[in-house]
mmCIF file of C-alpha atoms and ligand atoms in Angstrom:
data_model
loop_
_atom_site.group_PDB
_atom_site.id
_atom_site.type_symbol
_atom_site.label_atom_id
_atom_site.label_comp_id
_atom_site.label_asym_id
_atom_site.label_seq_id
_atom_site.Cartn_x
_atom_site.Cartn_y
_atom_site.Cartn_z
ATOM 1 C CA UNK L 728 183.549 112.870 138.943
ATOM 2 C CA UNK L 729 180.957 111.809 136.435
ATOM 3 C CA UNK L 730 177.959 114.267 135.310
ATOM 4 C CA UNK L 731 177.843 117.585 137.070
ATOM 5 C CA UNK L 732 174.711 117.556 139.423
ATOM 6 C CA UNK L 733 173.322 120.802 138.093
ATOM 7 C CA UNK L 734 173.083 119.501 134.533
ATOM 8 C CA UNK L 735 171.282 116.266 136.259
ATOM 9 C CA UNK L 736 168.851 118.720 137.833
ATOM 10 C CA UNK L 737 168.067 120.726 135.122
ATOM 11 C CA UNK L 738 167.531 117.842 133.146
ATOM 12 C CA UNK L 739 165.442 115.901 135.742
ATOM 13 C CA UNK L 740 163.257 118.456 136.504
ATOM 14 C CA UNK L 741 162.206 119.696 132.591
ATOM 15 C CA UNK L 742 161.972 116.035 131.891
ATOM 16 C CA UNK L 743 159.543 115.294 135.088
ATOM 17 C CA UNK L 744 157.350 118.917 134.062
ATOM 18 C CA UNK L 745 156.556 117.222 130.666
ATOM 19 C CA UNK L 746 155.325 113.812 132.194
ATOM 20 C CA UNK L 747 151.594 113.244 131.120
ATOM 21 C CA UNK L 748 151.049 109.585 132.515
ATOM 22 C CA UNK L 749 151.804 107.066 134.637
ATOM 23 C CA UNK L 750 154.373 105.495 132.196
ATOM 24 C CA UNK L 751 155.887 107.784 131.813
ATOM 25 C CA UNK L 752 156.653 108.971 135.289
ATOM 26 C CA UNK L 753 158.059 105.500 136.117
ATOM 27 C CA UNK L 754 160.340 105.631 132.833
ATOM 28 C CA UNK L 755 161.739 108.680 134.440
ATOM 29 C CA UNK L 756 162.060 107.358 137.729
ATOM 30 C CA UNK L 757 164.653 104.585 135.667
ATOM 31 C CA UNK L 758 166.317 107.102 134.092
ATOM 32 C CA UNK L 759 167.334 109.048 137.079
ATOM 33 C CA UNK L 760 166.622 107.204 140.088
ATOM 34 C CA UNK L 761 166.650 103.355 139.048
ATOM 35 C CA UNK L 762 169.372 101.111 139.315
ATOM 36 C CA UNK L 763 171.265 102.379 136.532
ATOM 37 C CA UNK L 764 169.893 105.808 137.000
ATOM 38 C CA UNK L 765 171.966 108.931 135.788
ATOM 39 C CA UNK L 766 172.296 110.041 139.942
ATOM 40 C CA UNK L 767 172.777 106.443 140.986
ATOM 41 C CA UNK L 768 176.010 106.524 138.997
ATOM 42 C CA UNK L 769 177.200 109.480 140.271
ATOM 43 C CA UNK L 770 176.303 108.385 143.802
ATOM 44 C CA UNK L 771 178.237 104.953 143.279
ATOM 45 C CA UNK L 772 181.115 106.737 141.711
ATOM 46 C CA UNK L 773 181.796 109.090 144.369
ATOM 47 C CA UNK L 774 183.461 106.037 146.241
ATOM 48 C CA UNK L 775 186.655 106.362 144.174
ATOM 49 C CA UNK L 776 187.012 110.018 145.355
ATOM 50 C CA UNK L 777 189.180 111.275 148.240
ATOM 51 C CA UNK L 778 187.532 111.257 151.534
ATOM 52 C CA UNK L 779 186.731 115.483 152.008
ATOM 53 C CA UNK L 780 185.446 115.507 148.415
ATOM 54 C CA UNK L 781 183.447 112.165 149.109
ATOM 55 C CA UNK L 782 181.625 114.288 151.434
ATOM 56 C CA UNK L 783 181.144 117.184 149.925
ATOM 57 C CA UNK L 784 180.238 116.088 146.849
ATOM 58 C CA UNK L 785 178.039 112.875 148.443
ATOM 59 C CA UNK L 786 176.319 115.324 150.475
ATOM 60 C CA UNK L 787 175.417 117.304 147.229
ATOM 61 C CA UNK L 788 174.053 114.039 145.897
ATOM 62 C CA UNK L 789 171.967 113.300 148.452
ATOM 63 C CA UNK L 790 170.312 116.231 148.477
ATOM 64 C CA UNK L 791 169.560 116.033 144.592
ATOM 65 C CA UNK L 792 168.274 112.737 145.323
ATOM 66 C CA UNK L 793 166.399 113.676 147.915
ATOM 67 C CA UNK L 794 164.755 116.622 145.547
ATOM 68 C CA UNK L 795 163.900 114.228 142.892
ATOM 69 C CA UNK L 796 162.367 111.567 144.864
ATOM 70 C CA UNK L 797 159.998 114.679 146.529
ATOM 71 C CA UNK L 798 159.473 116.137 143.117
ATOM 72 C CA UNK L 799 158.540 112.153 141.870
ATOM 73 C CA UNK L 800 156.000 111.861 145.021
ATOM 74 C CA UNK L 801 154.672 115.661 144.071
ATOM 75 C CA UNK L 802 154.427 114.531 140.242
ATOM 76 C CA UNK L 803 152.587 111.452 141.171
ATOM 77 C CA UNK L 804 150.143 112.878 143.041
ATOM 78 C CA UNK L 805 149.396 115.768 140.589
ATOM 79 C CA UNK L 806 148.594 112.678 137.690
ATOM 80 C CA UNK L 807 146.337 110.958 140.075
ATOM 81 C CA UNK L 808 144.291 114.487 140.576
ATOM 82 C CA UNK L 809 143.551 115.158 137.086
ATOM 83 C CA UNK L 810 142.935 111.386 136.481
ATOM 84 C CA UNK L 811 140.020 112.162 139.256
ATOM 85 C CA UNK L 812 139.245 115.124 137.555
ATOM 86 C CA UNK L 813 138.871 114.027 134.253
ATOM 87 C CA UNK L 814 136.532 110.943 135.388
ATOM 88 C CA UNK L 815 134.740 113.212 137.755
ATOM 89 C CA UNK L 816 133.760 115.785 134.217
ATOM 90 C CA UNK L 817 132.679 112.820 132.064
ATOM 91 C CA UNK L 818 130.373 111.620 135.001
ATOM 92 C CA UNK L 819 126.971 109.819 133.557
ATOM 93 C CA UNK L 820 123.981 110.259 136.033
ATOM 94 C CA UNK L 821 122.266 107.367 134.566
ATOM 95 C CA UNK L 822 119.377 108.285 136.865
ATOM 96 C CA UNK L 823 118.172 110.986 134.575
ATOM 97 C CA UNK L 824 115.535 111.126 132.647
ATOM 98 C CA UNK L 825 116.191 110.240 128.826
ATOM 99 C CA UNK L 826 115.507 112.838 126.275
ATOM 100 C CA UNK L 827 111.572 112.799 124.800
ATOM 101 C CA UNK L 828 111.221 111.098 121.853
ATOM 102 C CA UNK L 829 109.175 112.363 119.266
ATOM 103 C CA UNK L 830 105.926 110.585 119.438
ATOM 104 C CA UNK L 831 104.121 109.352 116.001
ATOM 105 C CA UNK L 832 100.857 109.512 115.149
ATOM 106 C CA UNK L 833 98.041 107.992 112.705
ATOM 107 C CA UNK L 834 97.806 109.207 108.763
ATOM 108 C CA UNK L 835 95.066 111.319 108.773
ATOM 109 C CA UNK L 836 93.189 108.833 106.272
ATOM 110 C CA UNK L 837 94.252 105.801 108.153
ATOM 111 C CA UNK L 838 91.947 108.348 111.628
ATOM 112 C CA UNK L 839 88.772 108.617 108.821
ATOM 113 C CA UNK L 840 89.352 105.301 108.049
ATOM 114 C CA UNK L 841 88.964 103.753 111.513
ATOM 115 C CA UNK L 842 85.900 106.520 112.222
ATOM 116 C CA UNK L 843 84.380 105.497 108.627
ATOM 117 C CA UNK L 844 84.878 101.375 109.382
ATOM 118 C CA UNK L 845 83.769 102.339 113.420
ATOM 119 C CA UNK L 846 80.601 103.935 112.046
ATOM 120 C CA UNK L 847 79.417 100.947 109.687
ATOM 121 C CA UNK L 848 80.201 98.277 112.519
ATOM 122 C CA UNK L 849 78.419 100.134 115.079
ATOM 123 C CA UNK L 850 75.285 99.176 112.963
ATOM 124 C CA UNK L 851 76.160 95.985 112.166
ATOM 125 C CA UNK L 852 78.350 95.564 109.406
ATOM 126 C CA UNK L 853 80.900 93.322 109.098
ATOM 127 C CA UNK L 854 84.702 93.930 107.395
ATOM 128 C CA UNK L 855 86.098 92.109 104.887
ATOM 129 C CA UNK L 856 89.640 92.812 102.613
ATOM 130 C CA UNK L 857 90.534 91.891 99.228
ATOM 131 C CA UNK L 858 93.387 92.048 96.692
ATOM 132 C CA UNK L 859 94.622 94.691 95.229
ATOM 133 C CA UNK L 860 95.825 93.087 92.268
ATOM 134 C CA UNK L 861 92.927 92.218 90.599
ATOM 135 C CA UNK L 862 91.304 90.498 87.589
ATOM 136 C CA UNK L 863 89.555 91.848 85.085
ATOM 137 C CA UNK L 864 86.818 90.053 85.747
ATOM 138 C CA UNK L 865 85.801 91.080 88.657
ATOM 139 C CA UNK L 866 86.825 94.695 88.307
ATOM 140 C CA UNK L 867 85.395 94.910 84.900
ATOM 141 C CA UNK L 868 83.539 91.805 83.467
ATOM 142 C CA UNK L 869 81.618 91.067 86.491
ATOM 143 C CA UNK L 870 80.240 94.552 87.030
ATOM 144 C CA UNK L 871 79.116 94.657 83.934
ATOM 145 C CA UNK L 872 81.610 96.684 82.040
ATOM 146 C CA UNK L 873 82.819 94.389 79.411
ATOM 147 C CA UNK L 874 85.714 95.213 77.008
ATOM 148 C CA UNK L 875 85.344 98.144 74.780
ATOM 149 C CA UNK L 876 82.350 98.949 76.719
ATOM 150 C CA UNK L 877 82.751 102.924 77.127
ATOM 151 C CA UNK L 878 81.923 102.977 80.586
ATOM 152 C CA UNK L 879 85.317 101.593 81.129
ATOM 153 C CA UNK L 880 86.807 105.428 80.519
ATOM 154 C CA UNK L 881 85.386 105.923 83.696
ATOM 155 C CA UNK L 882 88.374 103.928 85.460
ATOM 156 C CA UNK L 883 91.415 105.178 83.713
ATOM 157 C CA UNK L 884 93.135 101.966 84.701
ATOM 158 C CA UNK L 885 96.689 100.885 85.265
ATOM 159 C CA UNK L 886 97.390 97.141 83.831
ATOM 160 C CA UNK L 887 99.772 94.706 84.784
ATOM 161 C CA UNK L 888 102.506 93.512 82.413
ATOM 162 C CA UNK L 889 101.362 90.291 81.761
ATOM 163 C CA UNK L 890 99.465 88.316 79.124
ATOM 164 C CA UNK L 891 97.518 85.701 78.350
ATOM 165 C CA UNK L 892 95.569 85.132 75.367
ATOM 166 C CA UNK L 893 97.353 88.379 73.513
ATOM 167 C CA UNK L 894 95.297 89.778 76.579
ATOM 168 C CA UNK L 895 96.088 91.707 79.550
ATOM 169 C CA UNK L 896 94.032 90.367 82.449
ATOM 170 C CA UNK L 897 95.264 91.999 85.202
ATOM 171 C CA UNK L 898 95.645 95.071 86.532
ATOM 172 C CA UNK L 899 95.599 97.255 89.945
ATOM 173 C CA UNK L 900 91.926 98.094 90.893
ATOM 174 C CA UNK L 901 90.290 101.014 90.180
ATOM 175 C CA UNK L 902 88.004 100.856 93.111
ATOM 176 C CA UNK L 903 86.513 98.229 95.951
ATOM 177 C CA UNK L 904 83.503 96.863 93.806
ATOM 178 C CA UNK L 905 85.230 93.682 92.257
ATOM 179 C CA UNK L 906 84.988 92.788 96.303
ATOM 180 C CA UNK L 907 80.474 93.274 95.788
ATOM 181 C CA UNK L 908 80.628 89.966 93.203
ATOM 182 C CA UNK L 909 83.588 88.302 95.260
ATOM 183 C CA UNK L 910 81.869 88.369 98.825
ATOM 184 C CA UNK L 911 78.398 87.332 97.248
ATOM 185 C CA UNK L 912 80.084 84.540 94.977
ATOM 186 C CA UNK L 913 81.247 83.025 98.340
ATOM 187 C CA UNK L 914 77.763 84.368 100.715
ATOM 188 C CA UNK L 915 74.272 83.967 100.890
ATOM 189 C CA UNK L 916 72.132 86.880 102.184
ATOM 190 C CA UNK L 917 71.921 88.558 104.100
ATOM 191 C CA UNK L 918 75.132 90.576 103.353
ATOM 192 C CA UNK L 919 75.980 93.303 105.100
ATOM 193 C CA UNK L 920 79.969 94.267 104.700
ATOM 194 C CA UNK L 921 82.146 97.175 104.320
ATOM 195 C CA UNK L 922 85.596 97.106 102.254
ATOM 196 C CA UNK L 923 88.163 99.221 103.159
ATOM 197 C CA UNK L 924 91.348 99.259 100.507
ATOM 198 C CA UNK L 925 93.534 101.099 98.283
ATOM 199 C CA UNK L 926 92.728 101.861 94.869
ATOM 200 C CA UNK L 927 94.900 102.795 91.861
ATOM 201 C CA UNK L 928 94.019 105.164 88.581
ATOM 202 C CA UNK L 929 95.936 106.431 85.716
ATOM 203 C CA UNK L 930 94.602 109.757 86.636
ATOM 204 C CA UNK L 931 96.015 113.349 86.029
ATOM 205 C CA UNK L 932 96.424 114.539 90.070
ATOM 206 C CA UNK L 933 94.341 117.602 90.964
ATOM 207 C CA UNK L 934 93.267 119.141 93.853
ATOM 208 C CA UNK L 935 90.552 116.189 94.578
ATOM 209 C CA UNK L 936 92.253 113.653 92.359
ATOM 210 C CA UNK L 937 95.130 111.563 93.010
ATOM 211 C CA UNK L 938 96.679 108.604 91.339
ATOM 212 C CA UNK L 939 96.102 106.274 94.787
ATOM 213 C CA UNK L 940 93.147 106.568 97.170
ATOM 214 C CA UNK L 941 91.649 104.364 99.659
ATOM 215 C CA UNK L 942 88.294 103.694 99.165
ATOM 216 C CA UNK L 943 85.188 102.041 101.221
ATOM 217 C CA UNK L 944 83.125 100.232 99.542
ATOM 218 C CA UNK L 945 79.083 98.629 101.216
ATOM 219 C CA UNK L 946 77.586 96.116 100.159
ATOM 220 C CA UNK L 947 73.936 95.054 101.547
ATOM 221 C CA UNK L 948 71.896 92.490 100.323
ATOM 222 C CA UNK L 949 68.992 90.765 101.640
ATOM 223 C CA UNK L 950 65.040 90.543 101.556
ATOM 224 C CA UNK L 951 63.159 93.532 100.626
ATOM 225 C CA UNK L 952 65.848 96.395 100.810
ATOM 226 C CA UNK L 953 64.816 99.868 99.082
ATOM 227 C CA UNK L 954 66.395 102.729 98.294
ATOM 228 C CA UNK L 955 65.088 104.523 101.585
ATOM 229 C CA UNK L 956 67.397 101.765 103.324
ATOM 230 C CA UNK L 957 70.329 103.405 101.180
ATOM 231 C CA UNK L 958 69.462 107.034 101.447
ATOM 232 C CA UNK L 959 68.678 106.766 105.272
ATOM 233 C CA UNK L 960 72.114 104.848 106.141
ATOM 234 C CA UNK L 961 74.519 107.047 103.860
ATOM 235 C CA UNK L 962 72.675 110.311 105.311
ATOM 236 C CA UNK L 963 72.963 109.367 108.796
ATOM 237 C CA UNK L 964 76.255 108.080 107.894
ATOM 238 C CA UNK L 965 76.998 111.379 106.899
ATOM 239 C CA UNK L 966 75.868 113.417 109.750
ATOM 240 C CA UNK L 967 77.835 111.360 112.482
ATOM 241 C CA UNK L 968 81.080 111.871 109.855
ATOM 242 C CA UNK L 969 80.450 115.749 109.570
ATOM 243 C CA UNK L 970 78.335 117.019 112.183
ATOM 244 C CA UNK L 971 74.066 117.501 111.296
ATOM 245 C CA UNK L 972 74.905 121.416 110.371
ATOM 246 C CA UNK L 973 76.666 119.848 106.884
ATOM 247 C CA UNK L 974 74.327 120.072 103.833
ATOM 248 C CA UNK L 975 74.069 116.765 101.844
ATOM 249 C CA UNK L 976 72.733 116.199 98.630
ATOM 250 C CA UNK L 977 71.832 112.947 96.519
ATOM 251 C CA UNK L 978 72.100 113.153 92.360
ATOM 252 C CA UNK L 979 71.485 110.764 89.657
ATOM 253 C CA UNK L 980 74.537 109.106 88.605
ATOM 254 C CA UNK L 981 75.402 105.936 85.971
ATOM 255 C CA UNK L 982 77.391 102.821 87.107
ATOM 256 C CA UNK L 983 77.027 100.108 85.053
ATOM 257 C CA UNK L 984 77.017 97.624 88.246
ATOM 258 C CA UNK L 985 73.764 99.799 89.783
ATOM 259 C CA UNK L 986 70.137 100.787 88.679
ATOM 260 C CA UNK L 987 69.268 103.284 89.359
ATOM 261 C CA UNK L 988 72.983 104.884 90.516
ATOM 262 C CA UNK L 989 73.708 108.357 92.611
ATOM 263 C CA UNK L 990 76.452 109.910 94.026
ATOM 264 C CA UNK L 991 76.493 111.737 97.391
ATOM 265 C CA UNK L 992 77.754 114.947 97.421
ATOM 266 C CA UNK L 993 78.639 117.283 100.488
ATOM 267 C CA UNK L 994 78.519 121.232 100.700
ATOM 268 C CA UNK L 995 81.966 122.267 100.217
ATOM 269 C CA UNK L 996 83.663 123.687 103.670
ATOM 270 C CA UNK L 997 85.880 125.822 102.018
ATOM 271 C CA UNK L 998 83.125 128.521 100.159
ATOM 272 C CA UNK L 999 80.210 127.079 102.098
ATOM 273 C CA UNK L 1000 79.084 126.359 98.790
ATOM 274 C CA UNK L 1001 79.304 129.853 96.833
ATOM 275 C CA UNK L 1002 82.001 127.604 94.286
ATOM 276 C CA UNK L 1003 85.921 127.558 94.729
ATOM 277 C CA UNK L 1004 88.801 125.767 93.140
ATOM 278 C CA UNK L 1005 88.813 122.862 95.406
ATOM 279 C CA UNK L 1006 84.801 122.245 94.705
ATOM 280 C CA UNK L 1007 85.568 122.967 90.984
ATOM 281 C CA UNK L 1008 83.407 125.685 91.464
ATOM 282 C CA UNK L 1009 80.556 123.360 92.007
ATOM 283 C CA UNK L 1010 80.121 124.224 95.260
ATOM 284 C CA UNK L 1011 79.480 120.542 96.410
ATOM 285 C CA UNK L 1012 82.389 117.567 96.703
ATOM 286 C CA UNK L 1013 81.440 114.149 95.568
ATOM 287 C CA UNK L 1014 82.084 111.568 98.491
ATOM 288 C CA UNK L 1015 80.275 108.475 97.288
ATOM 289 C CA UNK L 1016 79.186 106.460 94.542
ATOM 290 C CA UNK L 1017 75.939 104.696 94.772
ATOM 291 C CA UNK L 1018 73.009 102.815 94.112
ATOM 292 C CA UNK L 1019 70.260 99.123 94.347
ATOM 293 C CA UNK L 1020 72.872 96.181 93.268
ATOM 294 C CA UNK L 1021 72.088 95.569 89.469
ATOM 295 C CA UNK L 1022 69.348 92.495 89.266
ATOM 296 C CA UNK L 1023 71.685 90.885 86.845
ATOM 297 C CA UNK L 1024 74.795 91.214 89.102
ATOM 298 C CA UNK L 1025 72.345 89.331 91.668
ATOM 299 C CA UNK L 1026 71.690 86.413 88.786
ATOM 300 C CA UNK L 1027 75.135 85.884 87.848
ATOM 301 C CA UNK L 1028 75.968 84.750 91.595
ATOM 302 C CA UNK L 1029 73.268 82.752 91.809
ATOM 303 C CA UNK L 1030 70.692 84.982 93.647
ATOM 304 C CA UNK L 1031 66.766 84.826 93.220
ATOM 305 C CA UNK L 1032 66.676 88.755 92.086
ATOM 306 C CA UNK L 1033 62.985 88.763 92.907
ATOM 307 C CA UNK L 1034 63.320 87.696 96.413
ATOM 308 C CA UNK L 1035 66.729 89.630 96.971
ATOM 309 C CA UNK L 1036 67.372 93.261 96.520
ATOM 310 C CA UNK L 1037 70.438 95.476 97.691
ATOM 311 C CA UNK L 1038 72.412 98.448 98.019
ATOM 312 C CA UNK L 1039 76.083 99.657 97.493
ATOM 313 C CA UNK L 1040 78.531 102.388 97.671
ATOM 314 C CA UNK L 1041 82.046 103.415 97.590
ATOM 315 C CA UNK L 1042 83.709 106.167 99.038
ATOM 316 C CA UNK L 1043 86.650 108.270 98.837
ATOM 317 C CA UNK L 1044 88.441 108.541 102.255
ATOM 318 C CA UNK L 1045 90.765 111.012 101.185
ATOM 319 C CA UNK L 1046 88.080 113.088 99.913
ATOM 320 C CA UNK L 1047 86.259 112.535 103.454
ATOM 321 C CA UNK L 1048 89.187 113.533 105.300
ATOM 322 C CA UNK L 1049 89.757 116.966 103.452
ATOM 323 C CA UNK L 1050 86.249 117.713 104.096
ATOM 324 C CA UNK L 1051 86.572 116.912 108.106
ATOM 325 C CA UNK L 1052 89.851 118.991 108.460
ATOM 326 C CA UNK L 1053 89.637 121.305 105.518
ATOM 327 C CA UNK L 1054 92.064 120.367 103.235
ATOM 328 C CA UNK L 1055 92.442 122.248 100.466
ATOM 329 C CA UNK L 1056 94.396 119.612 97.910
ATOM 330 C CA UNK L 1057 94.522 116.301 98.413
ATOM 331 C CA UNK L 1058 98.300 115.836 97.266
ATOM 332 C CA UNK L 1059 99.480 117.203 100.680
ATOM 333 C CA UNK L 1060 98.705 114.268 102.436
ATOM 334 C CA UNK L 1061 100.767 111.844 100.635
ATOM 335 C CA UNK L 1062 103.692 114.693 100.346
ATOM 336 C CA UNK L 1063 105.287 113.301 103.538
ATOM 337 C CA UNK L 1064 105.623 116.698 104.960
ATOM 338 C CA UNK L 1065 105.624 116.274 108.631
ATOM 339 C CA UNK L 1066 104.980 120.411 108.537
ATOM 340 C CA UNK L 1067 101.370 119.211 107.582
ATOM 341 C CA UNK L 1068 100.618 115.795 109.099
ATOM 342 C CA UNK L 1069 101.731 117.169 112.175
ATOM 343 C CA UNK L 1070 98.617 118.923 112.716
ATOM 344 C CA UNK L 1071 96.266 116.408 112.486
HETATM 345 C C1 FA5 Z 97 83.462 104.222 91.928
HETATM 346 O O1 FA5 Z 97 84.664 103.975 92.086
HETATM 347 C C2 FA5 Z 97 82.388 103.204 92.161
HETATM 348 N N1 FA5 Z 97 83.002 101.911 92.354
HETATM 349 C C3 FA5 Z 97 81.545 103.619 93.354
HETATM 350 C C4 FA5 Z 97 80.300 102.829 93.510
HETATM 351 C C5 FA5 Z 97 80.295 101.748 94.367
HETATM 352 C C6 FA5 Z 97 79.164 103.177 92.807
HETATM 353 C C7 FA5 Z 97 79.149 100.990 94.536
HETATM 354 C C8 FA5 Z 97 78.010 102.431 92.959
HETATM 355 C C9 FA5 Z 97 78.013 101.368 93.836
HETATM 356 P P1 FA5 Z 97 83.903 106.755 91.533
HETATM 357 O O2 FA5 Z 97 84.894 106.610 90.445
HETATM 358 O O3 FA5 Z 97 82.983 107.900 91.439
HETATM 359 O O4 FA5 Z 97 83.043 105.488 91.667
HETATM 360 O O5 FA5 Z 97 84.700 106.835 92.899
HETATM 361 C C10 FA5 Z 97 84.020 106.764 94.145
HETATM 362 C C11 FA5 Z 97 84.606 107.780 95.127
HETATM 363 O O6 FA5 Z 97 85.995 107.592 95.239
HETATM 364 C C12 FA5 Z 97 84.444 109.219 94.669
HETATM 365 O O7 FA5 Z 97 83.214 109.731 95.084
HETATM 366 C C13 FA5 Z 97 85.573 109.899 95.377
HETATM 367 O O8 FA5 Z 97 85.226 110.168 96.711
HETATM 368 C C14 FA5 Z 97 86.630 108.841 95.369
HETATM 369 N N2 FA5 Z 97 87.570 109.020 94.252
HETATM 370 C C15 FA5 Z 97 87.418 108.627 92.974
HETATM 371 N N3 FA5 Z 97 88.493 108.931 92.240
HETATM 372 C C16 FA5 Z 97 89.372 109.513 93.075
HETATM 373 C C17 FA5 Z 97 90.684 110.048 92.943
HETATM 374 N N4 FA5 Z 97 91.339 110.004 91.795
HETATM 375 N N5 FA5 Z 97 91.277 110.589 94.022
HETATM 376 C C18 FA5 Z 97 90.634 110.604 95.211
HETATM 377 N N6 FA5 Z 97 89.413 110.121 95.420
HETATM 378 C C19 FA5 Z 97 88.771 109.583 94.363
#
């Protein structure tokens, strides 16, 4: 006789424990129970043998045959199990709720901003943008700060690389004013606009100084505005922004583009005005430049200066932001620390 059945068996079974998949299984159903299966030989062979070992040993056979075919039915039933289990553990209940996402928020300048712009519309003004690349002209020669004029100092200005004229006419602006001579070049009064719009120096960063700044700039121009119209809009201005409890205080100031010029200052929140190192021991911070439009910044567009007067101003909104949440140094809100803007 061919193989010995025990050897099949041993075989068969170690070989069927280490099936993992459904291939498998049927490539050892071939192997021992196909066609040209190991036991199918030995069953066909057993013909040739003498009738009482035909028996005997075809009995034997059958029996091993029958044990494998079970064992094949068992196997294939395990495989289907853990294919059930294994799809039943990676289950997705697609009706759940997703996990939160983290919801953003405003810049706390771009919040002042909007209050700042919400205040000034509420009474009427209108807002306008302009460039922030910007001639000379009109941040300069048009404000009356001509070249090698030392009022220019006052801007420590960045230029743009490029020339005309072995000059440099360009550069990034150093505050909102070029917009006072661009809207009245293009307006007749009466004028009343705000400018909201970022602002570049060549400036040493300090606690109240940075490099960048948005700033807001008025403009108001028609028939017989004062300097009460000024000092009553930037005060009440002031008291919506901060609350009526906040001290404010006007002081002379020069800008070549006003007469006569001021700035607006506020008590510092952080001493309450006893002097600190974010008030530069002052204990005020400057918000605002200010003053009655220059009468020969009203000429040069074309104005009657007798029959038209005017105010302007520009603020800092960084500077009004620190003193609405105290902020000790400017620099931490452009630091992109989430730590920090989180909180506002
Ligand atoms: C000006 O820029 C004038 N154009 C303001 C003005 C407009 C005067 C109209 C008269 C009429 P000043 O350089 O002071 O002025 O800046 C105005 C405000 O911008 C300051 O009060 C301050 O709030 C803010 N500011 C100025 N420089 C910086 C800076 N480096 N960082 C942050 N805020 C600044």
């Amino acid at each position: 006789m061919n193989e010995p059945l025990s050897e099949i068996e041993s075989q068969a079974l170690r070989a069927l424990a280490a099936v993992g998949g459904d291939e498998a299984l049927e490539a050892w159903r071939v192997a021992y129970l196909g066609r040209r299966g190991r036991l199918t030989l030995v069953l066909r062979g057993l013909a040739g043998l003498p009738l009482e070992e035909r028996r005997n040993a075809g009995a034997a056979a059958n029996r091993l045959k029958q044990q494998l075919e079970t064992a094949l039915e068992a196997k294939k039933d395990q495989l289907a199990h853990s294919v059930a289990e294994a799809l039943a553990a990676d289950r997705v209940d697609v009706t759940l709720p997703g996990p939160p996402l983290p919801a953003g928020r405003l810049h706390p300048t771009t919040q002042t901003l909007r209050d700042v712009l919400d205040y000034f519309i509420s009474i009427g003004f209108q807002v306008v943008e302009g460039p922030e690349v910007e001639w000379d002209r009109y941040n300069f020669e048009a404000l009356r700060i001509p070249r090698d004029h030392p009022a220019r100092d006052m801007w420590d200005t960045l230029w743009i690389d490029y020339e005309r004229d072995g000059e440099r006419p360009m550069l990034l602006r150093t505050h909102t004013s070029p917009m006072q001579v661009r809207v009245m070049e293009q307006t007749e009064p009466p004028i009343r606009v705000v400018v909201p719009g970022r602002c570049y120096r060549y400036e040493a960063t300090d606690p109240t100084h940075e490099w960048m700044m948005v700033q807001v700039e008025g403009l108001v121009v028609d028939e017989g505005v004062s300097l009460g119209d000024l000092k009553g809009t930037l005060t009440d201005f002031a008291r919506r922004i901060f609350g009526p409890e906040r001290r404010t205080a006007f002081r002379c100031d020069y800008f070549p583009f006003v007469e006569p010029g001021m700035e607006l200052r506020i008590d510092c929140f952080l001493c309450g005005g006893e002097g600190c190192r974010t008030c530069s021991r002052t204990g005020w911070i400057e918000i605002l430049g200010a003053g009655m439009v220059h009468p020969e910044i009203l000429e040069s567009v074309g104005y009657d200066s007798e029959k038209y007067t005017g105010f302007a101003f520009g603020m800092g909104i960084e500077r009004i932001a620190m003193l609405r949440h105290g902020i000790e140094d400017i620099r931490l809100l452009y630091a992109n620390d989430l730590r920090f803007l989180g909180q506002f």
